[in-house]
Amino acid sequence: MPKGKGKMIAQNKKAYHDYFIEDTYEAGIVLQGTEIKSIRAGRVNLRDAFARIEKGEVFMYNVHISPYEQGNRYNHDPLRPRKLLLHRREIDKLMGETKEAGYSLIPTKIYIKDGYAKVEIALAKGKKKYDKREAMKKKEAKREIERAFKERQRL
């Protein structure tokens, strides 16, 4: 794999539906034992994941990394909190921004970059129900336009 290019492992599509993404950060993940093997096999679920800043460190919760099949007694707890590795200035900036009402830290992607597992966390603001409906209407309208355009080109 070429240096600098990341191989996408998992993506949190629900986050793009439920939140307005303001800013994104790349962070390393502190892993135990066979977790990297499970990640490389693509056995990761980010659906209900979130991150929280505690005592000046960032932790990621509810990320399900399935136990490795050949791991026997060295396997890990699938839902344990995992520490994220960020620069101090990034943590301080995130700490200030998440104290504002409505902002959350949401993991959006997990990928392998230069042999290391990385996670993209997003500073996000929750959408209201009417925002979600509006986004779905726009998406559907865009699909209809593309479908009509495709039909017109066939003729």
mmCIF file of C-alpha atoms in Angstrom:
data_model
loop_
_atom_site.group_PDB
_atom_site.id
_atom_site.type_symbol
_atom_site.label_atom_id
_atom_site.label_comp_id
_atom_site.label_asym_id
_atom_site.label_seq_id
_atom_site.Cartn_x
_atom_site.Cartn_y
_atom_site.Cartn_z
ATOM 1 C CA MET A 1 0.000 0.000 0.000
ATOM 2 C CA PRO A 2 1.415 3.431 -0.881
ATOM 3 C CA LYS A 3 2.410 5.709 1.972
ATOM 4 C CA GLY A 4 -0.147 8.300 2.974
ATOM 5 C CA LYS A 5 -3.127 6.473 1.482
ATOM 6 C CA GLY A 6 -5.632 5.015 3.920
ATOM 7 C CA LYS A 7 -7.682 1.832 3.454
ATOM 8 C CA MET A 8 -11.274 2.429 4.607
ATOM 9 C CA ILE A 9 -12.432 -0.195 7.122
ATOM 10 C CA ALA A 10 -15.713 1.154 8.528
ATOM 11 C CA GLN A 11 -17.851 4.251 8.100
ATOM 12 C CA ASN A 12 -20.589 5.682 10.311
ATOM 13 C CA LYS A 13 -23.241 6.642 7.743
ATOM 14 C CA LYS A 14 -25.797 7.270 10.487
ATOM 15 C CA ALA A 15 -23.646 10.141 11.799
ATOM 16 C CA TYR A 16 -24.055 12.053 8.526
ATOM 17 C CA HIS A 17 -27.823 11.614 8.795
ATOM 18 C CA ASP A 18 -28.160 12.558 12.478
ATOM 19 C CA TYR A 19 -25.572 15.377 12.766
ATOM 20 C CA PHE A 20 -24.240 18.465 11.017
ATOM 21 C CA ILE A 21 -20.489 17.805 10.708
ATOM 22 C CA GLU A 22 -18.582 20.993 11.631
ATOM 23 C CA ASP A 23 -14.944 19.836 11.710
ATOM 24 C CA THR A 24 -12.993 16.554 11.503
ATOM 25 C CA TYR A 25 -9.802 15.327 13.191
ATOM 26 C CA GLU A 26 -7.596 12.292 12.603
ATOM 27 C CA ALA A 27 -6.673 10.349 15.728
ATOM 28 C CA GLY A 28 -4.749 7.190 16.486
ATOM 29 C CA ILE A 29 -6.349 4.431 18.557
ATOM 30 C CA VAL A 30 -4.759 2.625 21.518
ATOM 31 C CA LEU A 31 -5.497 -1.055 20.875
ATOM 32 C CA GLN A 32 -4.925 -4.278 22.814
ATOM 33 C CA GLY A 33 -3.834 -7.708 21.608
ATOM 34 C CA THR A 34 -5.857 -8.999 18.685
ATOM 35 C CA GLU A 35 -7.940 -5.854 18.080
ATOM 36 C CA ILE A 36 -5.839 -4.760 15.093
ATOM 37 C CA LYS A 37 -6.370 -8.137 13.430
ATOM 38 C CA SER A 38 -10.129 -7.777 13.809
ATOM 39 C CA ILE A 39 -9.980 -4.223 12.450
ATOM 40 C CA ARG A 40 -7.961 -5.352 9.424
ATOM 41 C CA ALA A 41 -10.585 -8.058 8.841
ATOM 42 C CA GLY A 42 -13.224 -5.301 8.806
ATOM 43 C CA ARG A 43 -15.093 -6.516 11.891
ATOM 44 C CA VAL A 44 -15.899 -3.054 13.287
ATOM 45 C CA ASN A 45 -19.236 -1.353 13.967
ATOM 46 C CA LEU A 46 -19.431 2.430 14.549
ATOM 47 C CA ARG A 47 -23.231 2.755 14.627
ATOM 48 C CA ASP A 48 -23.813 4.154 18.159
ATOM 49 C CA ALA A 49 -20.250 5.295 18.811
ATOM 50 C CA PHE A 50 -19.297 8.565 20.484
ATOM 51 C CA ALA A 51 -16.202 10.150 22.023
ATOM 52 C CA ARG A 52 -15.815 12.021 25.280
ATOM 53 C CA ILE A 53 -13.023 14.088 26.837
ATOM 54 C CA GLU A 54 -12.154 12.966 30.373
ATOM 55 C CA LYS A 55 -9.256 14.358 32.437
ATOM 56 C CA GLY A 56 -7.562 15.837 29.384
ATOM 57 C CA GLU A 57 -7.747 12.594 27.341
ATOM 58 C CA VAL A 58 -10.166 11.543 24.603
ATOM 59 C CA PHE A 59 -11.942 8.185 24.862
ATOM 60 C CA MET A 60 -14.149 6.470 22.295
ATOM 61 C CA TYR A 61 -17.182 4.491 23.522
ATOM 62 C CA ASN A 62 -19.600 1.941 22.004
ATOM 63 C CA VAL A 63 -17.306 0.960 19.136
ATOM 64 C CA HIS A 64 -17.807 -2.761 18.640
ATOM 65 C CA ILE A 65 -14.634 -4.544 17.498
ATOM 66 C CA SER A 66 -15.502 -8.240 17.236
ATOM 67 C CA PRO A 67 -13.220 -10.772 18.959
ATOM 68 C CA TYR A 68 -10.626 -12.330 16.659
ATOM 69 C CA GLU A 69 -11.500 -15.943 15.776
ATOM 70 C CA GLN A 70 -7.991 -17.329 16.353
ATOM 71 C CA GLY A 71 -7.395 -15.183 19.420
ATOM 72 C CA ASN A 72 -8.370 -17.749 22.132
ATOM 73 C CA ARG A 73 -7.687 -16.401 25.650
ATOM 74 C CA TYR A 74 -5.892 -13.287 24.364
ATOM 75 C CA ASN A 75 -9.085 -11.805 22.948
ATOM 76 C CA HIS A 76 -10.398 -8.439 24.061
ATOM 77 C CA ASP A 77 -13.702 -7.052 25.324
ATOM 78 C CA PRO A 78 -15.587 -5.945 22.163
ATOM 79 C CA LEU A 79 -17.147 -2.775 23.672
ATOM 80 C CA ARG A 80 -14.383 -1.501 25.940
ATOM 81 C CA PRO A 81 -13.579 2.248 25.912
ATOM 82 C CA ARG A 82 -10.580 3.011 23.707
ATOM 83 C CA LYS A 83 -8.213 5.919 24.159
ATOM 84 C CA LEU A 84 -7.648 8.202 21.167
ATOM 85 C CA LEU A 85 -4.314 9.831 20.455
ATOM 86 C CA LEU A 86 -4.496 13.533 19.602
ATOM 87 C CA HIS A 87 -2.178 16.500 20.042
ATOM 88 C CA ARG A 88 -2.676 18.547 23.209
ATOM 89 C CA ARG A 89 -3.730 21.660 21.283
ATOM 90 C CA GLU A 90 -6.368 19.632 19.414
ATOM 91 C CA ILE A 91 -7.723 18.218 22.681
ATOM 92 C CA ASP A 92 -7.842 21.698 24.228
ATOM 93 C CA LYS A 93 -9.659 23.072 21.175
ATOM 94 C CA LEU A 94 -12.167 20.192 21.235
ATOM 95 C CA MET A 95 -12.692 20.629 24.970
ATOM 96 C CA GLY A 96 -13.684 24.257 24.473
ATOM 97 C CA GLU A 97 -15.958 23.529 21.519
ATOM 98 C CA THR A 98 -17.772 20.550 23.080
ATOM 99 C CA LYS A 99 -18.694 22.609 26.144
ATOM 100 C CA GLU A 100 -21.015 24.592 23.882
ATOM 101 C CA ALA A 101 -24.570 23.266 23.918
ATOM 102 C CA GLY A 102 -25.406 20.714 21.260
ATOM 103 C CA TYR A 103 -21.891 19.762 20.154
ATOM 104 C CA SER A 104 -20.656 16.158 20.291
ATOM 105 C CA LEU A 105 -17.626 14.138 19.205
ATOM 106 C CA ILE A 106 -18.647 11.378 16.805
ATOM 107 C CA PRO A 107 -16.343 8.802 15.141
ATOM 108 C CA THR A 108 -17.149 8.835 11.420
ATOM 109 C CA LYS A 109 -14.526 6.518 9.851
ATOM 110 C CA ILE A 110 -11.946 3.908 10.825
ATOM 111 C CA TYR A 111 -9.145 3.234 8.370
ATOM 112 C CA ILE A 112 -5.610 1.830 8.147
ATOM 113 C CA LYS A 113 -2.957 4.421 7.259
ATOM 114 C CA ASP A 114 0.732 3.530 6.980
ATOM 115 C CA GLY A 115 0.040 0.329 8.945
ATOM 116 C CA TYR A 116 -1.684 2.076 11.861
ATOM 117 C CA ALA A 117 -5.391 2.108 12.703
ATOM 118 C CA LYS A 118 -6.758 5.645 12.586
ATOM 119 C CA VAL A 119 -10.171 7.062 13.390
ATOM 120 C CA GLU A 120 -11.706 10.233 12.013
ATOM 121 C CA ILE A 121 -13.676 11.998 14.721
ATOM 122 C CA ALA A 122 -16.024 14.820 13.889
ATOM 123 C CA LEU A 123 -17.178 17.784 15.912
ATOM 124 C CA ALA A 124 -20.891 17.564 15.220
ATOM 125 C CA LYS A 125 -24.115 19.330 16.116
ATOM 126 C CA GLY A 126 -27.302 17.274 16.339
ATOM 127 C CA LYS A 127 -29.991 17.684 13.693
ATOM 128 C CA LYS A 128 -33.617 18.257 14.570
ATOM 129 C CA LYS A 129 -36.310 16.073 13.025
ATOM 130 C CA TYR A 130 -37.252 18.715 10.436
ATOM 131 C CA ASP A 131 -33.573 19.037 9.385
ATOM 132 C CA LYS A 132 -33.435 15.292 8.723
ATOM 133 C CA ARG A 133 -36.644 15.430 6.673
ATOM 134 C CA GLU A 134 -35.301 18.351 4.632
ATOM 135 C CA ALA A 135 -32.027 16.504 3.944
ATOM 136 C CA MET A 136 -33.963 13.417 2.809
ATOM 137 C CA LYS A 137 -36.113 15.548 0.455
ATOM 138 C CA LYS A 138 -33.011 17.123 -1.108
ATOM 139 C CA LYS A 139 -31.382 13.714 -1.544
ATOM 140 C CA GLU A 140 -34.529 12.281 -3.167
ATOM 141 C CA ALA A 141 -34.854 15.294 -5.499
ATOM 142 C CA LYS A 142 -31.227 14.916 -6.551
ATOM 143 C CA ARG A 143 -31.821 11.222 -7.307
ATOM 144 C CA GLU A 144 -34.895 12.068 -9.398
ATOM 145 C CA ILE A 145 -32.959 14.662 -11.416
ATOM 146 C CA GLU A 146 -30.115 12.217 -12.068
ATOM 147 C CA ARG A 147 -32.608 9.485 -13.056
ATOM 148 C CA ALA A 148 -34.391 11.832 -15.489
ATOM 149 C CA PHE A 149 -31.075 13.010 -16.935
ATOM 150 C CA LYS A 150 -29.959 9.404 -17.457
ATOM 151 C CA GLU A 151 -33.235 8.551 -19.216
ATOM 152 C CA ARG A 152 -32.868 11.581 -21.481
ATOM 153 C CA GLN A 153 -29.341 10.564 -22.507
ATOM 154 C CA ARG A 154 -30.515 7.072 -23.479
ATOM 155 C CA LEU A 155 -32.940 8.498 -26.053
#
